[in-house]
GROMACS .gro file of C-alpha atoms in nm:
model
  491
    1MET     CA    1  -1.517  -0.513  -2.477
    2ASN     CA    2  -1.264  -0.253  -2.587
    3ILE     CA    3  -0.981  -0.285  -2.335
    4VAL     CA    4  -0.687  -0.044  -2.308
    5TRP     CA    5  -0.401  -0.197  -2.111
    6ALA     CA    6  -0.149   0.063  -1.990
    7THR     CA    7   0.194  -0.053  -1.877
    8SER     CA    8   0.559   0.053  -1.859
    9GLU     CA    9   0.686  -0.281  -1.992
   10ALA     CA   10   0.572  -0.592  -2.180
   11ALA     CA   11   0.759  -0.900  -2.295
   12PRO     CA   12   0.926  -0.954  -2.532
   13TYR     CA   13   0.972  -0.583  -2.606
   14ALA     CA   14   1.102  -0.469  -2.267
   15LYS     CA   15   1.120  -0.663  -1.942
   16THR     CA   16   1.253  -0.620  -1.590
   17GLY     CA   17   1.011  -0.852  -1.408
   18GLY     CA   18   0.679  -1.032  -1.394
   19LEU     CA   19   0.481  -0.724  -1.500
   20ALA     CA   20   0.620  -0.767  -1.851
   21ASP     CA   21   0.504  -1.129  -1.871
   22VAL     CA   22   0.155  -1.039  -1.752
   23SER     CA   23   0.138  -0.747  -1.995
   24TYR     CA   24   0.175  -0.976  -2.293
   25SER     CA   25   0.011  -1.299  -2.184
   26LEU     CA   26  -0.307  -1.165  -2.025
   27PRO     CA   27  -0.394  -0.923  -2.310
   28TYR     CA   28  -0.324  -1.209  -2.553
   29ALA     CA   29  -0.561  -1.438  -2.364
   30MET     CA   30  -0.829  -1.168  -2.348
   31ALA     CA   31  -0.795  -1.110  -2.723
   32GLU     CA   32  -0.832  -1.485  -2.784
   33ASN     CA   33  -1.162  -1.462  -2.596
   34GLY     CA   34  -1.289  -1.208  -2.848
   35HIS     CA   35  -1.215  -0.875  -2.684
   36ASN     CA   36  -1.040  -0.587  -2.860
   37VAL     CA   37  -0.723  -0.516  -2.663
   38SER     CA   38  -0.484  -0.224  -2.709
   39VAL     CA   39  -0.165  -0.236  -2.501
   40ILE     CA   40   0.004   0.105  -2.469
   41MET     CA   41   0.363   0.134  -2.344
   42PRO     CA   42   0.679   0.337  -2.410
   43TYR     CA   43   0.898   0.280  -2.714
   44TYR     CA   44   1.245   0.187  -2.584
   45PRO     CA   45   1.470   0.171  -2.893
   46GLN     CA   46   1.788   0.077  -2.705
   47VAL     CA   47   1.614  -0.200  -2.512
   48MET     CA   48   1.390  -0.336  -2.787
   49GLY     CA   49   1.670  -0.379  -3.042
   50GLU     CA   50   1.562  -0.581  -3.346
   51LEU     CA   51   1.202  -0.585  -3.223
   52CYS     CA   52   1.182  -0.218  -3.324
   53GLU     CA   53   1.167  -0.339  -3.684
   54GLN     CA   54   0.833  -0.509  -3.616
   55THR     CA   55   0.671  -0.174  -3.535
   56GLU     CA   56   0.545   0.093  -3.772
   57CYS     CA   57   0.453   0.455  -3.713
   58VAL     CA   58   0.074   0.497  -3.723
   59TYR     CA   59   0.046   0.850  -3.579
   60GLU     CA   60   0.328   1.099  -3.632
   61LEU     CA   61   0.238   1.404  -3.426
   62LEU     CA   62   0.076   1.316  -3.095
   63GLY     CA   63   0.032   1.628  -2.887
   64VAL     CA   64   0.086   1.562  -2.516
   65PRO     CA   65   0.010   1.850  -2.277
   66PHE     CA   66   0.297   1.864  -2.031
   67GLY     CA   67   0.349   2.134  -1.774
   68ASP     CA   68   0.194   2.479  -1.752
   69GLY     CA   69   0.045   2.542  -2.095
   70ASN     CA   70   0.317   2.343  -2.274
   71GLU     CA   71   0.270   2.070  -2.531
   72GLU     CA   72   0.523   1.806  -2.630
   73TRP     CA   73   0.510   1.604  -2.951
   74ALA     CA   74   0.541   1.226  -2.961
   75SER     CA   75   0.463   0.953  -3.212
   76ILE     CA   76   0.264   0.630  -3.188
   77ARG     CA   77   0.410   0.309  -3.324
   78GLN     CA   78   0.215  -0.015  -3.360
   79HIS     CA   79   0.285  -0.387  -3.367
   80LYS     CA   80  -0.037  -0.564  -3.462
   81ILE     CA   81  -0.042  -0.918  -3.325
   82ASN     CA   82  -0.385  -1.014  -3.464
   83ASP     CA   83  -0.721  -0.858  -3.540
   84ASN     CA   84  -0.802  -0.827  -3.169
   85LEU     CA   85  -0.463  -0.735  -3.022
   86SER     CA   86  -0.228  -0.446  -3.094
   87PHE     CA   87   0.072  -0.313  -2.905
   88TYR     CA   88   0.108   0.064  -2.930
   89PHE     CA   89   0.434   0.237  -2.836
   90ILE     CA   90   0.472   0.600  -2.730
   91GLU     CA   91   0.784   0.721  -2.910
   92TYR     CA   92   0.945   1.010  -2.727
   93ASP     CA   93   1.321   0.973  -2.728
   94LYS     CA   94   1.389   1.240  -2.466
   95PHE     CA   95   1.236   1.010  -2.201
   96TYR     CA   96   1.256   0.656  -2.338
   97ASP     CA   97   1.564   0.623  -2.558
   98ARG     CA   98   1.778   0.495  -2.272
   99PRO     CA   99   1.983   0.181  -2.203
  100LYS     CA  100   1.757   0.062  -1.918
  101LEU     CA  101   1.394   0.120  -1.827
  102TYR     CA  102   1.404   0.279  -1.484
  103ASP     CA  103   1.762   0.323  -1.364
  104TRP     CA  104   2.125   0.334  -1.462
  105GLY     CA  105   2.437   0.253  -1.260
  106GLY     CA  106   2.233   0.153  -0.958
  107SER     CA  107   2.039   0.481  -0.936
  108GLU     CA  108   1.691   0.564  -1.059
  109TYR     CA  109   1.672   0.821  -1.337
  110ALA     CA  110   1.637   1.165  -1.176
  111ASP     CA  111   1.347   1.252  -1.408
  112ASN     CA  112   1.136   0.939  -1.350
  113ALA     CA  113   0.846   1.151  -1.222
  114GLU     CA  114   0.838   1.345  -1.549
  115ARG     CA  115   0.889   1.031  -1.761
  116PHE     CA  116   0.588   0.851  -1.620
  117ILE     CA  117   0.361   1.153  -1.580
  118PHE     CA  118   0.425   1.196  -1.952
  119LEU     CA  119   0.347   0.829  -2.019
  120SER     CA  120   0.013   0.843  -1.836
  121ARG     CA  121  -0.088   1.160  -2.021
  122ALA     CA  122   0.033   1.014  -2.353
  123VAL     CA  123  -0.184   0.702  -2.298
  124MET     CA  124  -0.490   0.926  -2.268
  125GLN     CA  125  -0.395   1.129  -2.574
  126ALA     CA  126  -0.326   0.812  -2.774
  127VAL     CA  127  -0.675   0.683  -2.698
  128LEU     CA  128  -0.815   1.006  -2.845
  129ALA     CA  129  -0.583   0.999  -3.146
  130LEU     CA  130  -0.662   0.635  -3.225
  131ASP     CA  131  -1.032   0.697  -3.154
  132ILE     CA  132  -1.077   0.406  -2.916
  133LYS     CA  133  -1.406   0.392  -2.727
  134VAL     CA  134  -1.277   0.250  -2.401
  135ASP     CA  135  -1.489   0.009  -2.198
  136VAL     CA  136  -1.205  -0.085  -1.961
  137LEU     CA  137  -0.890   0.114  -1.887
  138HIS     CA  138  -0.653  -0.121  -1.706
  139ALA     CA  139  -0.350   0.050  -1.547
  140ASN     CA  140  -0.060  -0.153  -1.409
  141ASP     CA  141   0.162  -0.033  -1.125
  142TRP     CA  142   0.258   0.323  -1.036
  143HIS     CA  143   0.407   0.417  -1.374
  144VAL     CA  144   0.062   0.456  -1.534
  145ALA     CA  145  -0.153   0.495  -1.222
  146LEU     CA  146  -0.232   0.858  -1.312
  147CYS     CA  147  -0.445   0.726  -1.600
  148ASN     CA  148  -0.710   0.639  -1.340
  149VAL     CA  149  -0.699   0.995  -1.212
  150TYR     CA  150  -0.715   1.143  -1.560
  151VAL     CA  151  -1.015   0.937  -1.676
  152LYS     CA  152  -1.226   1.088  -1.395
  153SER     CA  153  -1.080   1.438  -1.421
  154ASP     CA  154  -1.217   1.744  -1.597
  155LEU     CA  155  -0.937   1.696  -1.851
  156TYR     CA  156  -1.090   1.382  -2.006
  157ARG     CA  157  -1.429   1.280  -1.870
  158SER     CA  158  -1.616   1.495  -2.122
  159TYR     CA  159  -1.470   1.301  -2.418
  160SER     CA  160  -1.704   1.037  -2.562
  161ASN     CA  161  -1.410   0.793  -2.575
  162PHE     CA  162  -1.425   0.771  -2.196
  163ALA     CA  163  -1.800   0.812  -2.144
  164GLU     CA  164  -1.851   0.446  -2.046
  165THR     CA  165  -1.497   0.371  -1.921
  166LYS     CA  166  -1.440   0.170  -1.604
  167SER     CA  167  -1.090   0.187  -1.460
  168ILE     CA  168  -0.890  -0.097  -1.309
  169MET     CA  169  -0.570  -0.056  -1.105
  170THR     CA  170  -0.349  -0.363  -1.068
  171ILE     CA  171  -0.075  -0.369  -0.805
  172HIS     CA  172   0.202  -0.610  -0.902
  173ASN     CA  173   0.431  -0.511  -0.613
  174ILE     CA  174   0.320  -0.254  -0.358
  175GLY     CA  175   0.679  -0.195  -0.254
  176TYR     CA  176   0.711   0.038  -0.555
  177GLN     CA  177   0.469   0.333  -0.546
  178GLY     CA  178   0.608   0.628  -0.743
  179VAL     CA  179   0.663   0.878  -0.461
  180PHE     CA  180   0.799   1.215  -0.573
  181ASN     CA  181   0.831   1.578  -0.468
  182LYS     CA  182   0.502   1.767  -0.492
  183SER     CA  183   0.662   2.022  -0.724
  184ASN     CA  184   0.611   1.765  -1.001
  185LEU     CA  185   0.236   1.825  -0.988
  186SER     CA  186   0.286   2.106  -1.239
  187PHE     CA  187   0.373   1.850  -1.509
  188THR     CA  188   0.044   1.660  -1.466
  189GLY     CA  189  -0.195   1.933  -1.581
  190LEU     CA  190  -0.399   1.866  -1.267
  191THR     CA  191  -0.481   2.144  -1.022
  192TRP     CA  192  -0.378   2.158  -0.658
  193ASP     CA  193  -0.730   2.039  -0.574
  194TYR     CA  194  -0.598   1.687  -0.644
  195PHE     CA  195  -0.322   1.726  -0.385
  196ASN     CA  196  -0.524   1.590  -0.094
  197PHE     CA  197  -0.531   1.274   0.119
  198GLN     CA  198  -0.806   1.122  -0.100
  199CYS     CA  199  -0.590   1.139  -0.411
  200LEU     CA  200  -0.225   1.234  -0.467
  201GLU     CA  201  -0.104   1.367  -0.131
  202PHE     CA  202   0.121   1.132   0.070
  203PHE     CA  203   0.317   1.281   0.364
  204ASP     CA  204   0.339   1.610   0.173
  205GLN     CA  205   0.463   1.432  -0.140
  206LEU     CA  206   0.302   1.288  -0.452
  207ASN     CA  207   0.218   0.918  -0.453
  208PHE     CA  208   0.105   0.799  -0.797
  209LEU     CA  209   0.006   0.447  -0.689
  210LYS     CA  210  -0.206   0.579  -0.403
  211ALA     CA  211  -0.390   0.813  -0.642
  212GLY     CA  212  -0.448   0.528  -0.887
  213VAL     CA  213  -0.585   0.305  -0.613
  214LEU     CA  214  -0.824   0.566  -0.472
  215THR     CA  215  -0.963   0.675  -0.810
  216ALA     CA  216  -0.999   0.330  -0.975
  217ASP     CA  217  -1.336   0.157  -0.998
  218MET     CA  218  -1.170  -0.172  -0.905
  219VAL     CA  219  -0.828  -0.256  -0.759
  220THR     CA  220  -0.666  -0.592  -0.815
  221THR     CA  221  -0.347  -0.759  -0.712
  222VAL     CA  222  -0.187  -1.079  -0.823
  223SER     CA  223  -0.302  -1.330  -0.561
  224PRO     CA  224  -0.589  -1.356  -0.311
  225THR     CA  225  -0.356  -1.390  -0.011
  226TYR     CA  226  -0.151  -1.087  -0.117
  227ALA     CA  227  -0.477  -0.890  -0.144
  228GLU     CA  228  -0.535  -0.967   0.225
  229GLU     CA  229  -0.174  -0.908   0.329
  230ILE     CA  230  -0.153  -0.556   0.184
  231LEU     CA  231  -0.436  -0.449   0.415
  232THR     CA  232  -0.193  -0.480   0.707
  233PRO     CA  233   0.089  -0.246   0.818
  234GLU     CA  234   0.343  -0.527   0.773
  235TYR     CA  235   0.277  -0.561   0.400
  236GLY     CA  236   0.089  -0.243   0.304
  237PHE     CA  237   0.391  -0.010   0.280
  238SER     CA  238   0.183   0.275   0.429
  239LEU     CA  239  -0.102   0.228   0.177
  240GLU     CA  240  -0.302  -0.012   0.395
  241ASN     CA  241  -0.557   0.255   0.486
  242ALA     CA  242  -0.624   0.346   0.123
  243LEU     CA  243  -0.661  -0.022   0.036
  244GLN     CA  244  -0.889  -0.089   0.331
  245HIS     CA  245  -1.108   0.193   0.196
  246LYS     CA  246  -1.143  -0.002  -0.131
  247ALA     CA  247  -1.178  -0.341   0.037
  248VAL     CA  248  -1.474  -0.247   0.256
  249LYS     CA  249  -1.657  -0.138  -0.060
  250GLY     CA  250  -1.586  -0.470  -0.231
  251LYS     CA  251  -1.347  -0.305  -0.476
  252LEU     CA  252  -1.029  -0.503  -0.401
  253ARG     CA  253  -0.966  -0.848  -0.543
  254GLY     CA  254  -0.673  -1.086  -0.580
  255ILE     CA  255  -0.635  -1.286  -0.902
  256ILE     CA  256  -0.348  -1.530  -0.950
  257ASN     CA  257  -0.127  -1.477  -1.255
  258GLY     CA  258  -0.082  -1.755  -1.506
  259ILE     CA  259   0.233  -1.881  -1.675
  260ASP     CA  260   0.326  -1.922  -2.040
  261ILE     CA  261   0.261  -2.294  -2.081
  262HIS     CA  262   0.417  -2.288  -2.429
  263GLU     CA  263   0.755  -2.161  -2.306
  264TRP     CA  264   0.740  -2.354  -1.978
  265ASN     CA  265   0.648  -2.707  -2.086
  266PRO     CA  266   0.889  -2.995  -2.016
  267GLU     CA  267   0.737  -3.199  -2.297
  268SER     CA  268   0.846  -2.951  -2.566
  269ASP     CA  269   1.107  -2.721  -2.402
  270ALA     CA  270   1.385  -2.681  -2.659
  271LEU     CA  271   1.624  -2.549  -2.391
  272LEU     CA  272   1.627  -2.886  -2.212
  273PRO     CA  273   1.869  -3.166  -2.302
  274HIS     CA  274   1.584  -3.416  -2.254
  275ASN     CA  275   1.206  -3.374  -2.257
  276TYR     CA  276   0.962  -3.559  -2.035
  277SER     CA  277   0.603  -3.570  -1.908
  278HIS     CA  278   0.418  -3.678  -1.595
  279ASN     CA  279   0.359  -4.012  -1.767
  280ASP     CA  280   0.730  -4.070  -1.828
  281LEU     CA  281   0.979  -3.899  -1.594
  282SER     CA  282   1.291  -4.068  -1.735
  283GLY     CA  283   1.390  -3.746  -1.911
  284LYS     CA  284   1.383  -3.560  -1.578
  285VAL     CA  285   1.637  -3.806  -1.435
  286LEU     CA  286   1.865  -3.731  -1.732
  287CYS     CA  287   1.813  -3.353  -1.686
  288LYS     CA  288   1.923  -3.391  -1.323
  289ALA     CA  289   2.248  -3.556  -1.434
  290GLU     CA  290   2.307  -3.276  -1.687
  291LEU     CA  291   2.243  -3.015  -1.418
  292GLN     CA  292   2.492  -3.181  -1.186
  293LYS     CA  293   2.755  -3.189  -1.463
  294GLU     CA  294   2.688  -2.826  -1.557
  295PHE     CA  295   2.757  -2.708  -1.202
  296GLY     CA  296   3.044  -2.945  -1.123
  297LEU     CA  297   2.845  -3.150  -0.872
  298GLU     CA  298   2.881  -3.522  -0.808
  299VAL     CA  299   2.657  -3.696  -1.062
  300ARG     CA  300   2.434  -3.900  -0.835
  301PRO     CA  301   2.066  -3.975  -0.890
  302ASP     CA  302   2.010  -4.056  -0.522
  303VAL     CA  303   2.107  -3.720  -0.366
  304PRO     CA  304   1.838  -3.448  -0.335
  305VAL     CA  305   1.917  -3.134  -0.535
  306TYR     CA  306   1.774  -2.799  -0.414
  307GLY     CA  307   1.750  -2.533  -0.686
  308VAL     CA  308   1.720  -2.155  -0.662
  309VAL     CA  309   1.670  -1.903  -0.944
  310SER     CA  310   1.616  -1.560  -0.796
  311ARG     CA  311   1.711  -1.200  -0.753
  312LEU     CA  312   1.943  -1.191  -0.453
  313ALA     CA  313   1.737  -0.937  -0.265
  314THR     CA  314   1.591  -0.888   0.080
  315GLN     CA  315   1.238  -0.944  -0.050
  316LYS     CA  316   1.332  -1.291  -0.169
  317GLY     CA  317   1.459  -1.409   0.173
  318LEU     CA  318   1.786  -1.539   0.032
  319ASP     CA  319   1.970  -1.387   0.330
  320VAL     CA  320   1.793  -1.644   0.549
  321PHE     CA  321   1.867  -1.919   0.296
  322ILE     CA  322   2.237  -1.826   0.302
  323GLU     CA  323   2.238  -1.836   0.682
  324CYS     CA  324   2.091  -2.185   0.702
  325ILE     CA  325   2.257  -2.390   0.426
  326ASP     CA  326   2.612  -2.387   0.565
  327GLU     CA  327   2.513  -2.644   0.829
  328MET     CA  328   2.337  -2.860   0.569
  329LEU     CA  329   2.638  -2.852   0.337
  330LYS     CA  330   2.862  -2.958   0.627
  331ASN     CA  331   2.643  -3.233   0.768
  332ASP     CA  332   2.382  -3.349   0.514
  333ASP     CA  333   2.408  -3.553   0.195
  334VAL     CA  334   2.252  -3.283  -0.026
  335GLN     CA  335   2.334  -3.056  -0.319
  336PHE     CA  336   2.246  -2.693  -0.395
  337VAL     CA  337   2.232  -2.510  -0.729
  338ILE     CA  338   2.181  -2.131  -0.732
  339VAL     CA  339   2.138  -1.896  -1.028
  340GLY     CA  340   2.094  -1.527  -0.950
  341SER     CA  341   2.241  -1.184  -0.897
  342GLY     CA  342   2.175  -0.886  -0.675
  343GLU     CA  343   2.315  -0.773  -0.342
  344SER     CA  344   2.693  -0.802  -0.353
  345TRP     CA  345   2.728  -0.961  -0.009
  346GLN     CA  346   2.488  -1.238  -0.108
  347GLU     CA  347   2.676  -1.299  -0.433
  348SER     CA  348   3.000  -1.320  -0.234
  349ALA     CA  349   2.857  -1.555   0.031
  350LEU     CA  350   2.716  -1.795  -0.228
  351GLY     CA  351   3.042  -1.789  -0.421
  352ASN     CA  352   3.225  -1.885  -0.101
  353PHE     CA  353   2.993  -2.184  -0.053
  354ALA     CA  354   3.069  -2.303  -0.406
  355ARG     CA  355   3.445  -2.284  -0.338
  356THR     CA  356   3.420  -2.438   0.010
  357TYR     CA  357   3.193  -2.726  -0.091
  358PRO     CA  358   3.286  -2.826  -0.446
  359GLY     CA  359   3.074  -3.115  -0.567
  360LYS     CA  360   2.791  -3.016  -0.332
  361CYS     CA  361   2.716  -2.652  -0.422
  362GLY     CA  362   2.714  -2.485  -0.763
  363VAL     CA  363   2.656  -2.112  -0.821
  364HIS     CA  364   2.607  -1.898  -1.132
  365ILE     CA  365   2.610  -1.523  -1.060
  366GLY     CA  366   2.396  -1.355  -1.325
  367TYR     CA  367   2.091  -1.464  -1.518
  368SER     CA  368   2.072  -1.726  -1.792
  369ASN     CA  369   1.739  -1.833  -1.938
  370LYS     CA  370   1.886  -2.166  -2.045
  371LEU     CA  371   2.022  -2.235  -1.696
  372ALA     CA  372   1.692  -2.126  -1.541
  373HIS     CA  373   1.510  -2.391  -1.745
  374LEU     CA  374   1.772  -2.654  -1.660
  375VAL     CA  375   1.750  -2.577  -1.286
  376GLU     CA  376   1.371  -2.609  -1.300
  377ALA     CA  377   1.394  -2.942  -1.480
  378GLY     CA  378   1.695  -3.098  -1.307
  379SER     CA  379   1.632  -3.008  -0.943
  380ASP     CA  380   1.430  -3.222  -0.703
  381PHE     CA  381   1.323  -2.919  -0.497
  382PHE     CA  382   1.292  -2.547  -0.570
  383VAL     CA  383   1.340  -2.311  -0.275
  384MET     CA  384   1.152  -1.977  -0.238
  385PRO     CA  385   1.182  -1.834   0.116
  386SER     CA  386   1.029  -1.496   0.027
  387ARG     CA  387   0.956  -1.227   0.284
  388TYR     CA  388   0.664  -1.130   0.062
  389GLU     CA  389   0.568  -1.257  -0.282
  390PRO     CA  390   0.272  -1.090  -0.456
  391CYS     CA  391   0.229  -1.386  -0.690
  392GLY     CA  392   0.550  -1.565  -0.782
  393LEU     CA  393   0.604  -1.756  -1.104
  394ASN     CA  394   0.892  -1.993  -1.028
  395GLN     CA  395   0.686  -2.209  -0.794
  396MET     CA  396   0.443  -2.264  -1.082
  397TYR     CA  397   0.726  -2.332  -1.330
  398SER     CA  398   0.866  -2.580  -1.077
  399MET     CA  399   0.543  -2.773  -1.037
  400LYS     CA  400   0.499  -2.783  -1.414
  401TYR     CA  401   0.849  -2.936  -1.438
  402GLY     CA  402   0.795  -3.192  -1.162
  403THR     CA  403   1.020  -3.006  -0.918
  404VAL     CA  404   0.866  -2.985  -0.572
  405PRO     CA  405   0.858  -2.628  -0.432
  406ILE     CA  406   0.966  -2.542  -0.077
  407VAL     CA  407   0.810  -2.203   0.000
  408ARG     CA  408   0.734  -1.961   0.276
  409SER     CA  409   0.358  -1.930   0.316
  410THR     CA  410   0.301  -1.579   0.185
  411GLY     CA  411   0.114  -1.416  -0.105
  412GLY     CA  412   0.089  -1.623  -0.420
  413LEU     CA  413   0.310  -1.895  -0.270
  414GLU     CA  414   0.039  -1.965  -0.015
  415ASP     CA  415  -0.229  -1.972  -0.285
  416THR     CA  416  -0.059  -2.194  -0.542
  417VAL     CA  417   0.128  -2.456  -0.335
  418HIS     CA  418  -0.064  -2.723  -0.142
  419ASN     CA  419   0.131  -2.830   0.164
  420TYR     CA  420   0.232  -3.193   0.207
  421SER     CA  421   0.078  -3.409   0.473
  422ALA     CA  422  -0.008  -3.777   0.483
  423SER     CA  423  -0.378  -3.686   0.493
  424ASN     CA  424  -0.349  -3.437   0.205
  425LEU     CA  425  -0.154  -3.648  -0.041
  426GLU     CA  426  -0.416  -3.627  -0.317
  427GLN     CA  427  -0.372  -3.247  -0.335
  428ALA     CA  428  -0.016  -3.200  -0.203
  429THR     CA  429   0.230  -3.026  -0.437
  430GLY     CA  430   0.500  -2.887  -0.205
  431PHE     CA  431   0.630  -2.800   0.140
  432LYS     CA  432   0.553  -2.479   0.331
  433PHE     CA  433   0.703  -2.306   0.630
  434TYR     CA  434   0.569  -1.997   0.803
  435ASP     CA  435   0.826  -1.815   1.018
  436LEU     CA  436   1.119  -1.670   0.826
  437TYR     CA  437   1.400  -1.802   1.045
  438PRO     CA  438   1.699  -2.011   0.937
  439ALA     CA  439   1.593  -2.303   1.158
  440ALA     CA  440   1.241  -2.308   1.009
  441LEU     CA  441   1.372  -2.315   0.652
  442ARG     CA  442   1.642  -2.569   0.734
  443ASP     CA  443   1.395  -2.801   0.910
  444THR     CA  444   1.156  -2.779   0.615
  445MET     CA  445   1.429  -2.864   0.363
  446ARG     CA  446   1.531  -3.161   0.579
  447TRP     CA  447   1.168  -3.266   0.610
  448ALA     CA  448   1.137  -3.260   0.230
  449ALA     CA  449   1.458  -3.464   0.195
  450SER     CA  450   1.325  -3.727   0.434
  451ILE     CA  451   1.012  -3.774   0.220
  452TYR     CA  452   1.231  -3.784  -0.092
  453ARG     CA  453   1.443  -4.066   0.058
  454ASN     CA  454   1.193  -4.261   0.267
  455ASP     CA  455   0.857  -4.233   0.091
  456LYS     CA  456   0.913  -4.246  -0.284
  457PRO     CA  457   0.544  -4.311  -0.369
  458ALA     CA  458   0.437  -3.996  -0.180
  459PHE     CA  459   0.714  -3.790  -0.341
  460GLU     CA  460   0.623  -3.910  -0.690
  461LYS     CA  461   0.256  -3.840  -0.621
  462MET     CA  462   0.345  -3.478  -0.538
  463ILE     CA  463   0.542  -3.450  -0.862
  464VAL     CA  464   0.247  -3.569  -1.069
  465ASN     CA  465   0.000  -3.349  -0.879
  466GLY     CA  466   0.207  -3.042  -0.960
  467MET     CA  467   0.263  -3.132  -1.325
  468LYS     CA  468  -0.110  -3.184  -1.382
  469THR     CA  469  -0.213  -2.850  -1.224
  470ASP     CA  470  -0.349  -2.595  -1.475
  471PHE     CA  471  -0.161  -2.264  -1.443
  472SER     CA  472  -0.256  -2.135  -1.789
  473TRP     CA  473  -0.352  -1.773  -1.856
  474HIS     CA  474  -0.692  -1.897  -1.974
  475LEU     CA  475  -0.813  -1.928  -1.615
  476THR     CA  476  -0.675  -1.585  -1.521
  477ALA     CA  477  -0.841  -1.428  -1.825
  478MET     CA  478  -1.176  -1.575  -1.723
  479GLU     CA  479  -1.146  -1.417  -1.378
  480TYR     CA  480  -1.058  -1.077  -1.527
  481GLU     CA  481  -1.351  -1.102  -1.768
  482GLU     CA  482  -1.579  -1.155  -1.470
  483LEU     CA  483  -1.414  -0.861  -1.292
  484TYR     CA  484  -1.463  -0.634  -1.594
  485ASP     CA  485  -1.827  -0.738  -1.621
  486HIS     CA  486  -1.870  -0.674  -1.250
  487ALA     CA  487  -1.721  -0.325  -1.283
  488ASN     CA  488  -1.938  -0.241  -1.585
  489LYS     CA  489  -2.259  -0.357  -1.420
  490ARG     CA  490  -2.195  -0.217  -1.075
  491TYR     CA  491  -2.048   0.129  -1.127
   0.00000   0.00000   0.00000
C-alpha cells in the first residue's frame, strides 16, 4: 500500500511527546513490511538543528491555497530513510521557524489555527506535487485532522491521487482537540456548509479533531481500554457523542503502541552503567546502587526503590502521589526517586521532600534521558497513578527493564499490565489500583513492598514475566495492516 502519514511531529526531528515516537517507529515498521510510506510534517529549523542537514529540497515552489483566493508558497524537503520510507517536511518559515512547536513562554502561539490549517492543506498539496497515489491517508491528532475533511471535499476528491484513498484518524490524547474561533474557517478554503454539527461546528466554534473523527473512514486510538473510555462523558472531553457515532458503525478501534526495543533494551543500553538480562539480573542490582548514589540515597540493596519519570501534571496523577508519600517517608523503610518537571507547586513539594528526607527521597526537576534510563533500570517499582493514560510508554519500558509497574487501571495501563495475585502469577507483571485516592495508591505501594520483602520468588517471577513480554512495533504494525485492509475492503 501507499501510505501517507500526516503528523505535526516525529522523532528524532521534533518531539514533545509520544506522538513523535509513534510517527517514526510505526511508519518504519510498516515500511519494513513492504509498504511505501511517506511521512509529512512541518520543517522546524530551530528545533531540528543539525538534523536539517540530512534533508534536501525536492520541490521548491509548493502552492498552498490559504484564505479567500490567496496562495502561499512553501517548499518540500525530504529525508529518505530507505526505499520504502521517506520523511517529507513542509518548509514555510512564517509558521514553523520557531523555538518550540506549539507554544512559547507558557502560552500557545496565537496563530496556531492558521499554522495547522496551513499544514493540513500543505499535506494535500504535497501529495499532488509528489504524485503519490494514496491508498491510506493516516492523520494523527488535531493538527492534521482537516486532511480527513479535505480528502472527501470537492477540493480534492476529483484528483486521481485520492480516488481510492481511505482515511484514518488516530487520537493520541483527546484532551487536545484544536478548538478555535469560527472566523478561522476562511483560511481552510471550505465553505460554510462544513460548519455544522456533523463536521466542524462545536459550540459555535471550530473543532478540528471532531471534524477529523466524523469524516474519517476509521478512527483509532492508542489502547483498547482508552477506546472504550472516550465514549463516556468522564473521558470523552465533549466528543463522546461523535465517537459513539463511529463506534456503533464499527469504525472505532484501540491499538496499543509499541516501544523502541533497540533504544530501550537493558542488554545493550549504552546509557546504563551495567547491562543485564532476564537470565542474569546481577547488572540490575548494580544499577540500583548507582541510582541510589546518583540521588544521594542510602546505598542498600534491601530497601524497595519507587521510581517516577513524568510530566508533573494533573493528567499524570502526581498530585495524589505527592499527597500520599509523606506518610510513607515518615514511617516506612522505602526510597523514592523522581525525575520530572511541570506544575510549579508540584516541583516545590517534591523538592521539599528531598530536603526533608535526605537519604530516602531524591528529586531531579527537569528531564534527562540518561537519568530516565537509570531510573527505569535501578528502581524496583515504577509508579504511574494517571487520571487517564491513552497508552503510556513508561510502564512498558519498566517491564522491559525488570522494574515492576504500579499503575492506576486506566487506558493503556489497564491493557498492558497484568495485576498480581497468587492465582495469576504466571501472567502477573505489576500492581494495579482503581480509585485515584491517596489511600488507594499508598496501600498499593505498601502491598507491592510486602511482596518484594516477603515473597522473593513471586517478585522475581513478575520481573521475568515483564522482561519477556513483546512490546515491539512489529505487533502494532500487524494490527494497523489489518485495519488498513479492513478499511479498503469495507468502504
